[in-house]
């Protein structure tokens, strides 16, 4: 039987997810104000998805769920996709550059947490 890690062991990942979710929400809102909004549709959609999975991952970690590592692996995957999309616009949109950076940090923190949780469960 596996046991959940104590939520304090998730603190770095929770903080990275929180920062990423806030950055994604801000990026989506800023993208809605861009001149060529049709060019930003994929970015807005990925920002929204990324923020949602980050908030979900935070909830799973905060409750000490045994499924937190699995959710964080998915979160890392979606954060990477969001970062790749935001990087397409990063040269001329500061909000996309900041979002891509937050997404990369979150993906790294989620992968690290998931690897640590899986190694403890083995």
GROMACS .gro file of N, CA, C and O in nm:
model
  488
    1UNK      N    1   0.085  -0.118   0.000
    1UNK     CA    2   0.000   0.000   0.000
    1UNK      C    3   0.089   0.124   0.000
    1UNK      O    4   0.184   0.133   0.076
    2UNK      N    5   0.057   0.219  -0.086
    2UNK     CA    6   0.134   0.342  -0.090
    2UNK      C    7   0.073   0.444   0.004
    2UNK      O    8  -0.046   0.440   0.034
    3UNK      N    9   0.156   0.534   0.052
    3UNK     CA   10   0.107   0.641   0.138
    3UNK      C   11   0.137   0.774   0.073
    3UNK      O   12   0.234   0.788  -0.002
    4UNK      N   13   0.054   0.870   0.102
    4UNK     CA   14   0.074   1.004   0.046
    4UNK      C   15   0.187   1.074   0.120
    4UNK      O   16   0.207   1.053   0.239
    5UNK      N   17   0.261   1.153   0.047
    5UNK     CA   18   0.362   1.237   0.110
    5UNK      C   19   0.291   1.348   0.187
    5UNK      O   20   0.183   1.391   0.150
    6UNK      N   21   0.351   1.393   0.293
    6UNK     CA   22   0.294   1.505   0.366
    6UNK      C   23   0.294   1.629   0.276
    6UNK      O   24   0.389   1.651   0.202
    7UNK      N   25   0.189   1.710   0.282
    7UNK     CA   26   0.183   1.827   0.195
    7UNK      C   27   0.304   1.919   0.203
    7UNK      O   28   0.341   1.979   0.103
    8UNK      N   29   0.371   1.930   0.318
    8UNK     CA   30   0.488   2.018   0.326
    8UNK      C   31   0.599   1.972   0.232
    8UNK      O   32   0.680   2.051   0.187
    9UNK      N   33   0.600   1.844   0.198
    9UNK     CA   34   0.700   1.793   0.105
    9UNK      C   35   0.671   1.837  -0.039
    9UNK      O   36   0.755   1.824  -0.126
   10UNK      N   37   0.553   1.886  -0.060
   10UNK     CA   38   0.512   1.934  -0.192
   10UNK      C   39   0.531   2.085  -0.207
   10UNK      O   40   0.498   2.141  -0.311
   11UNK      N   41   0.577   2.153  -0.104
   11UNK     CA   42   0.573   2.299  -0.100
   11UNK      C   43   0.637   2.366  -0.222
   11UNK      O   44   0.580   2.458  -0.279
   12UNK      N   45   0.754   2.322  -0.265
   12UNK     CA   46   0.819   2.384  -0.381
   12UNK      C   47   0.734   2.369  -0.505
   12UNK      O   48   0.719   2.463  -0.584
   13UNK      N   49   0.676   2.253  -0.523
   13UNK     CA   50   0.592   2.227  -0.640
   13UNK      C   51   0.462   2.307  -0.632
   13UNK      O   52   0.418   2.364  -0.732
   14UNK      N   53   0.403   2.314  -0.514
   14UNK     CA   54   0.281   2.394  -0.497
   14UNK      C   55   0.309   2.539  -0.533
   14UNK      O   56   0.230   2.603  -0.605
   15UNK      N   57   0.420   2.592  -0.486
   15UNK     CA   58   0.455   2.732  -0.516
   15UNK      C   59   0.478   2.753  -0.665
   15UNK      O   60   0.436   2.854  -0.722
   16UNK      N   61   0.544   2.659  -0.731
   16UNK     CA   62   0.568   2.671  -0.876
   16UNK      C   63   0.436   2.663  -0.953
   16UNK      O   64   0.415   2.738  -1.049
   17UNK      N   65   0.347   2.574  -0.909
   17UNK     CA   66   0.216   2.563  -0.975
   17UNK      C   67   0.134   2.690  -0.956
   17UNK      O   68   0.067   2.736  -1.048
   18UNK      N   69   0.140   2.746  -0.836
   18UNK     CA   70   0.066   2.871  -0.809
   18UNK      C   71   0.118   2.984  -0.898
   18UNK      O   72   0.040   3.055  -0.960
   19UNK      N   73   0.249   2.999  -0.904
   19UNK     CA   74   0.307   3.105  -0.987
   19UNK      C   75   0.272   3.084  -1.134
   19UNK      O   76   0.243   3.180  -1.206
   20UNK      N   77   0.274   2.960  -1.178
   20UNK     CA   78   0.243   2.929  -1.318
   20UNK      C   79   0.097   2.960  -1.348
   20UNK      O   80   0.065   3.021  -1.450
   21UNK      N   81   0.007   2.917  -1.261
   21UNK     CA   82  -0.135   2.941  -1.283
   21UNK      C   83  -0.165   3.090  -1.291
   21UNK      O   84  -0.238   3.135  -1.381
   22UNK      N   85  -0.107   3.168  -1.202
   22UNK     CA   86  -0.128   3.312  -1.203
   22UNK      C   87  -0.071   3.373  -1.331
   22UNK      O   88  -0.135   3.457  -1.396
   23UNK      N   89   0.047   3.329  -1.371
   23UNK     CA   90   0.109   3.379  -1.493
   23UNK      C   91   0.025   3.342  -1.616
   23UNK      O   92   0.007   3.424  -1.707
   24UNK      N   93  -0.028   3.221  -1.619
   24UNK     CA   94  -0.111   3.178  -1.732
   24UNK      C   95  -0.241   3.258  -1.738
   24UNK      O   96  -0.285   3.297  -1.847
   25UNK      N   97  -0.302   3.281  -1.623
   25UNK     CA   98  -0.424   3.361  -1.621
   25UNK      C   99  -0.396   3.503  -1.671
   25UNK      O  100  -0.473   3.558  -1.750
   26UNK      N  101  -0.286   3.560  -1.626
   26UNK     CA  102  -0.249   3.695  -1.670
   26UNK      C  103  -0.216   3.698  -1.819
   26UNK      O  104  -0.254   3.792  -1.890
   27UNK      N  105  -0.147   3.597  -1.867
   27UNK     CA  106  -0.111   3.591  -2.008
   27UNK      C  107  -0.236   3.580  -2.095
   27UNK      O  108  -0.248   3.649  -2.196
   28UNK      N  109  -0.328   3.493  -2.057
   28UNK     CA  110  -0.453   3.478  -2.134
   28UNK      C  111  -0.527   3.611  -2.140
   28UNK      O  112  -0.575   3.651  -2.248
   29UNK      N  113  -0.535   3.679  -2.029
   29UNK     CA  114  -0.604   3.808  -2.027
   29UNK      C  115  -0.533   3.910  -2.115
   29UNK      O  116  -0.597   3.983  -2.190
   30UNK      N  117  -0.401   3.913  -2.109
   30UNK     CA  118  -0.325   4.006  -2.192
   30UNK      C  119  -0.340   3.971  -2.340
   30UNK      O  120  -0.352   4.060  -2.426
   31UNK      N  121  -0.342   3.843  -2.371
   31UNK     CA  122  -0.359   3.800  -2.511
   31UNK      C  123  -0.493   3.845  -2.567
   31UNK      O  124  -0.504   3.877  -2.686
   32UNK      N  125  -0.595   3.848  -2.482
   32UNK     CA  126  -0.727   3.892  -2.527
   32UNK      C  127  -0.726   4.039  -2.570
   32UNK      O  128  -0.812   4.081  -2.648
   33UNK      N  129  -0.628   4.113  -2.523
   33UNK     CA  130  -0.617   4.254  -2.559
   33UNK      C  131  -0.524   4.281  -2.676
   33UNK      O  132  -0.506   4.396  -2.715
   34UNK      N  133  -0.464   4.178  -2.732
   34UNK     CA  134  -0.372   4.196  -2.844
   34UNK      C  135  -0.446   4.235  -2.971
   34UNK      O  136  -0.562   4.198  -2.990
   35UNK      N  137  -0.378   4.309  -3.057
   35UNK     CA  138  -0.435   4.358  -3.181
   35UNK      C  139  -0.488   4.245  -3.270
   35UNK      O  140  -0.599   4.249  -3.317
   36UNK      N  141  -0.404   4.143  -3.291
   36UNK     CA  142  -0.443   4.029  -3.375
   36UNK      C  143  -0.478   3.912  -3.285
   36UNK      O  144  -0.401   3.818  -3.267
   37UNK      N  145  -0.598   3.917  -3.229
   37UNK     CA  146  -0.639   3.816  -3.131
   37UNK      C  147  -0.647   3.676  -3.193
   37UNK      O  148  -0.621   3.577  -3.125
   38UNK      N  149  -0.676   3.666  -3.320
   38UNK     CA  150  -0.684   3.533  -3.384
   38UNK      C  151  -0.548   3.463  -3.381
   38UNK      O  152  -0.543   3.341  -3.373
   39UNK      N  153  -0.442   3.540  -3.386
   39UNK     CA  154  -0.308   3.483  -3.378
   39UNK      C  155  -0.281   3.425  -3.239
   39UNK      O  156  -0.195   3.339  -3.221
   40UNK      N  157  -0.359   3.469  -3.140
   40UNK     CA  158  -0.335   3.431  -3.001
   40UNK      C  159  -0.429   3.323  -2.949
   40UNK      O  160  -0.420   3.283  -2.834
   41UNK      N  161  -0.516   3.271  -3.033
   41UNK     CA  162  -0.617   3.174  -2.988
   41UNK      C  163  -0.554   3.052  -2.923
   41UNK      O  164  -0.596   3.010  -2.814
   42UNK      N  165  -0.454   2.992  -2.987
   42UNK     CA  166  -0.390   2.874  -2.928
   42UNK      C  167  -0.322   2.906  -2.796
   42UNK      O  168  -0.327   2.826  -2.701
   43UNK      N  169  -0.262   3.022  -2.789
   43UNK     CA  170  -0.196   3.065  -2.666
   43UNK      C  171  -0.298   3.080  -2.553
   43UNK      O  172  -0.278   3.031  -2.442
   44UNK      N  173  -0.409   3.144  -2.582
   44UNK     CA  174  -0.513   3.164  -2.482
   44UNK      C  175  -0.568   3.030  -2.434
   44UNK      O  176  -0.583   3.007  -2.313
   45UNK      N  177  -0.595   2.940  -2.526
   45UNK     CA  178  -0.649   2.809  -2.488
   45UNK      C  179  -0.550   2.731  -2.401
   45UNK      O  180  -0.588   2.671  -2.300
   46UNK      N  181  -0.423   2.732  -2.440
   46UNK     CA  182  -0.323   2.661  -2.360
   46UNK      C  183  -0.302   2.728  -2.224
   46UNK      O  184  -0.285   2.659  -2.123
   47UNK      N  185  -0.305   2.860  -2.221
   47UNK     CA  186  -0.296   2.931  -2.093
   47UNK      C  187  -0.407   2.887  -1.999
   47UNK      O  188  -0.384   2.859  -1.881
   48UNK      N  189  -0.528   2.879  -2.051
   48UNK     CA  190  -0.644   2.839  -1.969
   48UNK      C  191  -0.629   2.695  -1.921
   48UNK      O  192  -0.652   2.665  -1.805
   49UNK      N  193  -0.590   2.604  -2.013
   49UNK     CA  194  -0.570   2.464  -1.974
   49UNK      C  195  -0.461   2.451  -1.869
   49UNK      O  196  -0.474   2.376  -1.772
   50UNK      N  197  -0.353   2.523  -1.890
   50UNK     CA  198  -0.239   2.514  -1.799
   50UNK      C  199  -0.277   2.566  -1.660
   50UNK      O  200  -0.245   2.502  -1.559
   51UNK      N  201  -0.345   2.679  -1.655
   51UNK     CA  202  -0.387   2.732  -1.525
   51UNK      C  203  -0.478   2.632  -1.453
   51UNK      O  204  -0.462   2.606  -1.333
   52UNK      N  205  -0.570   2.571  -1.527
   52UNK     CA  206  -0.663   2.474  -1.466
   52UNK      C  207  -0.589   2.354  -1.408
   52UNK      O  208  -0.618   2.310  -1.296
   53UNK      N  209  -0.494   2.299  -1.484
   53UNK     CA  210  -0.424   2.180  -1.434
   53UNK      C  211  -0.331   2.218  -1.318
   53UNK      O  212  -0.315   2.139  -1.224
   54UNK      N  213  -0.277   2.338  -1.320
   54UNK     CA  214  -0.193   2.382  -1.207
   54UNK      C  215  -0.276   2.393  -1.079
   54UNK      O  216  -0.234   2.346  -0.973
   55UNK      N  217  -0.394   2.453  -1.089
   55UNK     CA  218  -0.481   2.464  -0.972
   55UNK      C  219  -0.524   2.325  -0.924
   55UNK      O  220  -0.532   2.299  -0.804
   56UNK      N  221  -0.549   2.234  -1.018
   56UNK     CA  222  -0.586   2.097  -0.982
   56UNK      C  223  -0.470   2.027  -0.912
   56UNK      O  224  -0.490   1.959  -0.809
   57UNK      N  225  -0.350   2.042  -0.966
   57UNK     CA  226  -0.233   1.981  -0.904
   57UNK      C  227  -0.213   2.034  -0.762
   57UNK      O  228  -0.183   1.956  -0.670
   58UNK      N  229  -0.231   2.163  -0.743
   58UNK     CA  230  -0.219   2.221  -0.609
   58UNK      C  231  -0.317   2.153  -0.514
   58UNK      O  232  -0.281   2.115  -0.402
   59UNK      N  233  -0.439   2.137  -0.558
   59UNK     CA  234  -0.541   2.074  -0.474
   59UNK      C  235  -0.504   1.931  -0.437
   59UNK      O  236  -0.517   1.891  -0.321
   60UNK      N  237  -0.455   1.854  -0.534
   60UNK     CA  238  -0.415   1.716  -0.507
   60UNK      C  239  -0.298   1.711  -0.410
   60UNK      O  240  -0.295   1.627  -0.320
   61UNK      N  241  -0.201   1.800  -0.428
   61UNK     CA  242  -0.087   1.801  -0.337
   61UNK      C  243  -0.126   1.848  -0.198
   61UNK      O  244  -0.083   1.790  -0.098
   62UNK      N  245  -0.209   1.952  -0.191
   62UNK     CA  246  -0.249   2.007  -0.061
   62UNK      C  247  -0.324   1.904   0.023
   62UNK      O  248  -0.311   1.904   0.146
   63UNK      N  249  -0.397   1.816  -0.042
   63UNK     CA  250  -0.471   1.714   0.032
   63UNK      C  251  -0.388   1.588   0.057
   63UNK      O  252  -0.434   1.496   0.123
   64UNK      N  253  -0.268   1.584   0.003
   64UNK     CA  254  -0.182   1.468   0.021
   64UNK      C  255  -0.231   1.346  -0.056
   64UNK      O  256  -0.203   1.233  -0.017
   65UNK      N  257  -0.300   1.370  -0.166
   65UNK     CA  258  -0.355   1.259  -0.244
   65UNK      C  259  -0.247   1.165  -0.295
   65UNK      O  260  -0.140   1.208  -0.337
   66UNK      N  261  -0.279   1.036  -0.295
   66UNK     CA  262  -0.187   0.937  -0.350
   66UNK      C  263  -0.178   0.952  -0.502
   66UNK      O  264  -0.088   0.894  -0.564
   67UNK      N  265  -0.266   1.029  -0.561
   67UNK     CA  266  -0.266   1.051  -0.706
   67UNK      C  267  -0.198   1.183  -0.745
   67UNK      O  268  -0.194   1.217  -0.863
   68UNK      N  269  -0.142   1.252  -0.649
   68UNK     CA  270  -0.079   1.382  -0.677
   68UNK      C  271   0.034   1.370  -0.779
   68UNK      O  272   0.046   1.454  -0.868
   69UNK      N  273   0.114   1.267  -0.769
   69UNK     CA  274   0.226   1.251  -0.864
   69UNK      C  275   0.175   1.232  -1.005
   69UNK      O  276   0.232   1.289  -1.100
   70UNK      N  277   0.067   1.156  -1.022
   70UNK     CA  278   0.011   1.136  -1.156
   70UNK      C  279  -0.043   1.266  -1.213
   70UNK      O  280  -0.023   1.297  -1.331
   71UNK      N  281  -0.112   1.344  -1.130
   71UNK     CA  282  -0.165   1.473  -1.175
   71UNK      C  283  -0.049   1.566  -1.209
   71UNK      O  284  -0.055   1.638  -1.310
   72UNK      N  285   0.057   1.563  -1.130
   72UNK     CA  286   0.172   1.649  -1.156
   72UNK      C  287   0.245   1.610  -1.285
   72UNK      O  288   0.299   1.696  -1.354
   73UNK      N  289   0.247   1.482  -1.318
   73UNK     CA  290   0.306   1.442  -1.446
   73UNK      C  291   0.227   1.501  -1.562
   73UNK      O  292   0.285   1.552  -1.658
   74UNK      N  293   0.095   1.497  -1.554
   74UNK     CA  294   0.011   1.559  -1.656
   74UNK      C  295   0.032   1.710  -1.658
   74UNK      O  296   0.042   1.771  -1.764
   75UNK      N  297   0.042   1.768  -1.540
   75UNK     CA  298   0.066   1.913  -1.530
   75UNK      C  299   0.196   1.950  -1.601
   75UNK      O  300   0.200   2.048  -1.676
   76UNK      N  301   0.301   1.874  -1.580
   76UNK     CA  302   0.429   1.902  -1.646
   76UNK      C  303   0.414   1.897  -1.797
   76UNK      O  304   0.467   1.983  -1.868
   77UNK      N  305   0.340   1.800  -1.847
   77UNK     CA  306   0.317   1.786  -1.991
   77UNK      C  307   0.244   1.909  -2.048
   77UNK      O  308   0.283   1.965  -2.151
   78UNK      N  309   0.138   1.951  -1.980
   78UNK     CA  310   0.061   2.066  -2.028
   78UNK      C  311   0.142   2.195  -2.013
   78UNK      O  312   0.137   2.282  -2.101
   79UNK      N  313   0.219   2.207  -1.906
   79UNK     CA  314   0.305   2.325  -1.889
   79UNK      C  315   0.406   2.335  -2.002
   79UNK      O  316   0.433   2.445  -2.052
   80UNK      N  317   0.464   2.224  -2.043
   80UNK     CA  318   0.559   2.225  -2.154
   80UNK      C  319   0.492   2.271  -2.283
   80UNK      O  320   0.549   2.350  -2.359
   81UNK      N  321   0.371   2.222  -2.309
   81UNK     CA  322   0.298   2.263  -2.429
   81UNK      C  323   0.268   2.412  -2.425
   81UNK      O  324   0.282   2.482  -2.527
   82UNK      N  325   0.228   2.462  -2.311
   82UNK     CA  326   0.199   2.604  -2.297
   82UNK      C  327   0.326   2.688  -2.315
   82UNK      O  328   0.324   2.790  -2.384
   83UNK      N  329   0.435   2.643  -2.257
   83UNK     CA  330   0.562   2.714  -2.272
   83UNK      C  331   0.602   2.722  -2.419
   83UNK      O  332   0.644   2.828  -2.467
   84UNK      N  333   0.588   2.612  -2.491
   84UNK     CA  334   0.624   2.611  -2.633
   84UNK      C  335   0.541   2.710  -2.713
   84UNK      O  336   0.593   2.782  -2.799
   85UNK      N  337   0.411   2.716  -2.684
   85UNK     CA  338   0.324   2.810  -2.755
   85UNK      C  339   0.360   2.954  -2.717
   85UNK      O  340   0.371   3.041  -2.804
   86UNK      N  341   0.377   2.982  -2.589
   86UNK     CA  342   0.409   3.118  -2.546
   86UNK      C  343   0.543   3.164  -2.602
   86UNK      O  344   0.559   3.283  -2.633
   87UNK      N  345   0.637   3.072  -2.616
   87UNK     CA  346   0.768   3.110  -2.670
   87UNK      C  347   0.760   3.158  -2.814
   87UNK      O  348   0.844   3.235  -2.859
   88UNK      N  349   0.657   3.119  -2.887
   88UNK     CA  350   0.637   3.167  -3.024
   88UNK      C  351   0.614   3.318  -3.026
   88UNK      O  352   0.639   3.383  -3.127
   89UNK      N  353   0.563   3.373  -2.917
   89UNK     CA  354   0.528   3.515  -2.910
   89UNK      C  355   0.618   3.593  -2.814
   89UNK      O  356   0.600   3.712  -2.797
   90UNK      N  357   0.712   3.524  -2.751
   90UNK     CA  358   0.791   3.584  -2.642
   90UNK      C  359   0.878   3.701  -2.686
   90UNK      O  360   0.905   3.790  -2.606
   91UNK      N  361   0.920   3.703  -2.811
   91UNK     CA  362   1.008   3.812  -2.857
   91UNK      C  363   0.937   3.946  -2.861
   91UNK      O  364   1.002   4.050  -2.846
   92UNK      N  365   0.806   3.945  -2.879
   92UNK     CA  366   0.735   4.072  -2.890
   92UNK      C  367   0.622   4.089  -2.789
   92UNK      O  368   0.552   4.189  -2.790
   93UNK      N  369   0.607   3.992  -2.698
   93UNK     CA  370   0.504   4.002  -2.593
   93UNK      C  371   0.563   3.958  -2.460
   93UNK      O  372   0.590   3.840  -2.439
   94UNK      N  373   0.584   4.055  -2.372
   94UNK     CA  374   0.645   4.025  -2.242
   94UNK      C  375   0.561   3.928  -2.160
   94UNK      O  376   0.616   3.845  -2.088
   95UNK      N  377   0.430   3.937  -2.171
   95UNK     CA  378   0.345   3.847  -2.093
   95UNK      C  379   0.363   3.702  -2.137
   95UNK      O  380   0.360   3.611  -2.054
   96UNK      N  381   0.387   3.679  -2.265
   96UNK     CA  382   0.412   3.544  -2.313
   96UNK      C  383   0.551   3.494  -2.270
   96UNK      O  384   0.566   3.378  -2.233
   97UNK      N  385   0.648   3.583  -2.269
   97UNK     CA  386   0.781   3.546  -2.223
   97UNK      C  387   0.778   3.506  -2.076
   97UNK      O  388   0.829   3.401  -2.037
   98UNK      N  389   0.712   3.586  -1.995
   98UNK     CA  390   0.702   3.557  -1.851
   98UNK      C  391   0.625   3.427  -1.827
   98UNK      O  392   0.662   3.346  -1.741
   99UNK      N  393   0.521   3.406  -1.904
   99UNK     CA  394   0.440   3.285  -1.889
   99UNK      C  395   0.522   3.162  -1.928
   99UNK      O  396   0.518   3.060  -1.857
  100UNK      N  397   0.594   3.170  -2.037
  100UNK     CA  398   0.677   3.056  -2.080
  100UNK      C  399   0.778   3.019  -1.972
  100UNK      O  400   0.799   2.901  -1.942
  101UNK      N  401   0.839   3.119  -1.910
  101UNK     CA  402   0.936   3.094  -1.804
  101UNK      C  403   0.870   3.028  -1.683
  101UNK      O  404   0.924   2.932  -1.627
  102UNK      N  405   0.753   3.077  -1.645
  102UNK     CA  406   0.681   3.018  -1.531
  102UNK      C  407   0.640   2.874  -1.562
  102UNK      O  408   0.647   2.786  -1.475
  103UNK      N  409   0.598   2.851  -1.685
  103UNK     CA  410   0.558   2.716  -1.725
  103UNK      C  411   0.676   2.620  -1.722
  103UNK      O  412   0.662   2.505  -1.677
  104UNK      N  413   0.792   2.663  -1.767
  104UNK     CA  414   0.911   2.576  -1.765
  104UNK      C  415   0.950   2.543  -1.620
  104UNK      O  416   0.982   2.429  -1.589
  105UNK      N  417   0.947   2.643  -1.532
  105UNK     CA  418   0.980   2.619  -1.391
  105UNK      C  419   0.879   2.522  -1.327
  105UNK      O  420   0.917   2.432  -1.253
  106UNK      N  421   0.753   2.539  -1.360
  106UNK     CA  422   0.649   2.452  -1.304
  106UNK      C  423   0.666   2.309  -1.356
  106UNK      O  424   0.655   2.214  -1.278
  107UNK      N  425   0.690   2.295  -1.484
  107UNK     CA  426   0.708   2.161  -1.541
  107UNK      C  427   0.824   2.089  -1.473
  107UNK      O  428   0.813   1.971  -1.437
  108UNK      N  429   0.932   2.160  -1.450
  108UNK     CA  430   1.048   2.101  -1.383
  108UNK      C  431   1.014   2.060  -1.239
  108UNK      O  432   1.047   1.950  -1.195
  109UNK      N  433   0.945   2.149  -1.167
  109UNK     CA  434   0.907   2.118  -1.029
  109UNK      C  435   0.811   2.000  -1.023
  109UNK      O  436   0.823   1.914  -0.934
  110UNK      N  437   0.719   1.993  -1.117
  110UNK     CA  438   0.622   1.883  -1.119
  110UNK      C  439   0.690   1.750  -1.151
  110UNK      O  440   0.660   1.648  -1.090
  111UNK      N  441   0.781   1.752  -1.247
  111UNK     CA  442   0.855   1.628  -1.279
  111UNK      C  443   0.936   1.581  -1.159
  111UNK      O  444   0.940   1.462  -1.127
  112UNK      N  445   1.001   1.674  -1.092
  112UNK     CA  446   1.082   1.641  -0.975
  112UNK      C  447   0.995   1.585  -0.863
  112UNK      O  448   1.030   1.484  -0.802
  113UNK      N  449   0.883   1.647  -0.837
  113UNK     CA  450   0.794   1.599  -0.732
  113UNK      C  451   0.741   1.461  -0.766
  113UNK      O  452   0.740   1.371  -0.682
  114UNK      N  453   0.697   1.442  -0.890
  114UNK     CA  454   0.641   1.313  -0.932
  114UNK      C  455   0.746   1.202  -0.922
  114UNK      O  456   0.717   1.092  -0.874
  115UNK      N  457   0.868   1.233  -0.962
  115UNK     CA  458   0.975   1.132  -0.954
  115UNK      C  459   1.003   1.097  -0.808
  115UNK      O  460   1.021   0.980  -0.774
  116UNK      N  461   1.006   1.195  -0.722
  116UNK     CA  462   1.030   1.171  -0.581
  116UNK      C  463   0.918   1.092  -0.516
  116UNK      O  464   0.941   1.001  -0.437
  117UNK      N  465   0.795   1.124  -0.552
  117UNK     CA  466   0.680   1.053  -0.495
  117UNK      C  467   0.676   0.909  -0.543
  117UNK      O  468   0.648   0.818  -0.466
  118UNK      N  469   0.706   0.889  -0.671
  118UNK     CA  470   0.705   0.753  -0.724
  118UNK      C  471   0.817   0.668  -0.664
  118UNK      O  472   0.800   0.550  -0.638
  119UNK      N  473   0.932   0.729  -0.639
  119UNK     CA  474   1.044   0.652  -0.581
  119UNK      C  475   1.013   0.616  -0.435
  119UNK      O  476   1.055   0.510  -0.389
  120UNK      N  477   0.940   0.701  -0.364
  120UNK     CA  478   0.904   0.671  -0.225
  120UNK      C  479   0.796   0.563  -0.220
  120UNK      O  480   0.790   0.487  -0.123
  121UNK      N  481   0.712   0.555  -0.324
  121UNK     CA  482   0.603   0.457  -0.325
  121UNK      C  483   0.653   0.318  -0.364
  121UNK      O  484   0.587   0.218  -0.338
  122UNK      N  485   0.769   0.313  -0.427
  122UNK     CA  486   0.821   0.184  -0.475
  122UNK      C  487   0.879   0.099  -0.365
  122UNK      O  488   0.901   0.133  -0.257
   0.00000   0.00000   0.00000
